[in-house]
PDB file of C-alpha atoms in Angstrom:
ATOM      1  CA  UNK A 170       0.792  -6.310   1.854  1.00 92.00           C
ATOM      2  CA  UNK A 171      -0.272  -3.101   0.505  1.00 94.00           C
ATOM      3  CA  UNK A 172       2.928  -1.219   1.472  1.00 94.00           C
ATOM      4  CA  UNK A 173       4.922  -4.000  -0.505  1.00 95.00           C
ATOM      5  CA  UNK A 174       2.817  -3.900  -3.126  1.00 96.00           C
ATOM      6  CA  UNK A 175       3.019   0.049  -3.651  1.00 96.00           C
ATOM      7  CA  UNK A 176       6.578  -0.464  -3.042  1.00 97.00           C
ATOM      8  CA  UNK A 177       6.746  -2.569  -6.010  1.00 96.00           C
ATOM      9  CA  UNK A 178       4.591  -0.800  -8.017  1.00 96.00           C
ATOM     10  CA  UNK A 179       7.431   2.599  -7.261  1.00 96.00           C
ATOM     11  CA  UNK A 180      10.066   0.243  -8.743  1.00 96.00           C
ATOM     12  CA  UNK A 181      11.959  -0.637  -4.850  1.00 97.00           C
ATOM     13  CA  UNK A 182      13.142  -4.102  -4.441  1.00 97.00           C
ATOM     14  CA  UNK A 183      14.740  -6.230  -1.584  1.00 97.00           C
ATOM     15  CA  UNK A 184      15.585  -3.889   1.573  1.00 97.00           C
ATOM     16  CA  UNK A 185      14.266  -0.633  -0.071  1.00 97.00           C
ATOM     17  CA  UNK A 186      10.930  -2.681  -0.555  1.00 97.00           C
ATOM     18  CA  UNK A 187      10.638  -3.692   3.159  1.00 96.00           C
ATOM     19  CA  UNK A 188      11.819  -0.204   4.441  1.00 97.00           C
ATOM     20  CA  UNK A 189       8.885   1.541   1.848  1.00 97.00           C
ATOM     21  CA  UNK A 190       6.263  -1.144   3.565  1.00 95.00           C
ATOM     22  CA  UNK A 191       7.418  -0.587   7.276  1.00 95.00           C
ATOM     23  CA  UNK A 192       6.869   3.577   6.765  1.00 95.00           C
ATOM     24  CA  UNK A 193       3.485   3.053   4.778  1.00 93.00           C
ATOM     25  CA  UNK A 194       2.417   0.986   7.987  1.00 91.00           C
ATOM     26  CA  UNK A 195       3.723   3.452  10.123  1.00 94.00           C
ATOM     27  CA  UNK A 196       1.983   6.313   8.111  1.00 93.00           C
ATOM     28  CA  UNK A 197      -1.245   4.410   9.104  1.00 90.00           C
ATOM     29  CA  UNK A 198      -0.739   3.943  12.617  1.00 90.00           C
ATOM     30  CA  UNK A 199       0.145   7.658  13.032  1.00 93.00           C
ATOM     31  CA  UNK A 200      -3.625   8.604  11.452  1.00 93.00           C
ATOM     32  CA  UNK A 201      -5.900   6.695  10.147  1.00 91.00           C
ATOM     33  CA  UNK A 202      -6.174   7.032   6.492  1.00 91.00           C
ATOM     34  CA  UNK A 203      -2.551   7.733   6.268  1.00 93.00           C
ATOM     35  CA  UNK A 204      -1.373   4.546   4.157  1.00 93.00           C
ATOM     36  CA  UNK A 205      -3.450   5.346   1.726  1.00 93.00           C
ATOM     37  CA  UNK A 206      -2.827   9.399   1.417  1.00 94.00           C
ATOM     38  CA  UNK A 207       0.853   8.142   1.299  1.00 95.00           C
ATOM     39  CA  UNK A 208       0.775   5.586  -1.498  1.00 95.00           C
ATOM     40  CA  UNK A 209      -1.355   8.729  -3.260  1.00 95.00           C
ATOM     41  CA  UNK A 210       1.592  11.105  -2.854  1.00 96.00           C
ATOM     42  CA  UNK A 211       4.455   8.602  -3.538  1.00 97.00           C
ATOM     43  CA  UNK A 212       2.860   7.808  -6.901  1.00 97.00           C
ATOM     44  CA  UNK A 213       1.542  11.386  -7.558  1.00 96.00           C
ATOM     45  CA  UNK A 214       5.826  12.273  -6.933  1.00 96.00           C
ATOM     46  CA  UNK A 215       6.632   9.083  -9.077  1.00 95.00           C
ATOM     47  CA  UNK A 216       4.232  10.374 -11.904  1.00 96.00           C
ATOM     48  CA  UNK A 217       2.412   7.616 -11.285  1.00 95.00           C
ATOM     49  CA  UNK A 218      -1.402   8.221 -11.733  1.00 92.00           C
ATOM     50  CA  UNK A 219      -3.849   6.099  -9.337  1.00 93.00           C
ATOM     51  CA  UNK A 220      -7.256   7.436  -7.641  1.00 93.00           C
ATOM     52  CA  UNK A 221      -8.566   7.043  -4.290  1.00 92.00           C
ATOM     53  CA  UNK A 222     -10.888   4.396  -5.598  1.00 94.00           C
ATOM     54  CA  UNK A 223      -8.181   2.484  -7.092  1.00 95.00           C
ATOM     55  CA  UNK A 224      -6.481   2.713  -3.387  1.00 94.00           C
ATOM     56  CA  UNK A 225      -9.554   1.577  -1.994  1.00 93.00           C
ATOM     57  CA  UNK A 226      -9.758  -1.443  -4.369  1.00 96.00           C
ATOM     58  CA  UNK A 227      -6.538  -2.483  -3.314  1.00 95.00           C
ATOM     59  CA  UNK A 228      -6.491  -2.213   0.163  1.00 92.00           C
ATOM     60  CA  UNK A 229      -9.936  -4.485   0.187  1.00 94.00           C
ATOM     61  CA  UNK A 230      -7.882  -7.063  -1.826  1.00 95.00           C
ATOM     62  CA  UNK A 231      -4.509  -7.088   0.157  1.00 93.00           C
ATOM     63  CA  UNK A 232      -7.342  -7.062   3.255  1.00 90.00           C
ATOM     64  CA  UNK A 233      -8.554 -10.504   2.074  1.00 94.00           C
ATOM     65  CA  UNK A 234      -5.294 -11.684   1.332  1.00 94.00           C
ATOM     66  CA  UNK A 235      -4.228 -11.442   4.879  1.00 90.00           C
ATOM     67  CA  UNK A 236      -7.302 -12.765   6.359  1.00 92.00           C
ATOM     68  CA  UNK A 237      -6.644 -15.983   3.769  1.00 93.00           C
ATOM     69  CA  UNK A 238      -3.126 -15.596   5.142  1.00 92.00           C
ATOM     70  CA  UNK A 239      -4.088 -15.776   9.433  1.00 92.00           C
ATOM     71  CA  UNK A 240      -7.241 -18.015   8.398  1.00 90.00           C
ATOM     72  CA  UNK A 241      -9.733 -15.851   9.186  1.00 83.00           C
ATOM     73  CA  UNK A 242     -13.001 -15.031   7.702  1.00 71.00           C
TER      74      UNK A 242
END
């Protein structure tokens, strides 16, 4: 969710969308952290400004979103 959503916010659509989401997951499962530290740098290369905390923010809500999603609490 957040890799889609970042992907959207960098102007991709359709396949370029998905493909932006699949390498922000893979960012994270390479290092912790790394999601975030690469939606920071896309948007910091996009001149897109957006701070840690607003990261943070997000993450928590696309979190929720996908427990609402599976049905979990």
């Amino acid at each position: 969710l957040m890799g889609l959503w970042a992907a959207r916010e960098l102007g991709l659509e359709g396949e370029a969308a998905e493909s932006y989401a699949r390498s922000a997951v893979s960012a994270e499962l390479d290092k912790p952290g790394g999601l975030a530290r690469k939606v920071m740098a896309d948007f910091d290369e996009h001149g897109k400004r957006i701070t840690p905390d607003e990261i943070q923010k997000k993450l928590d809500e696309c979190m929720i979103e996908a427990r609402r999603q599976i049905g979990t609490p």
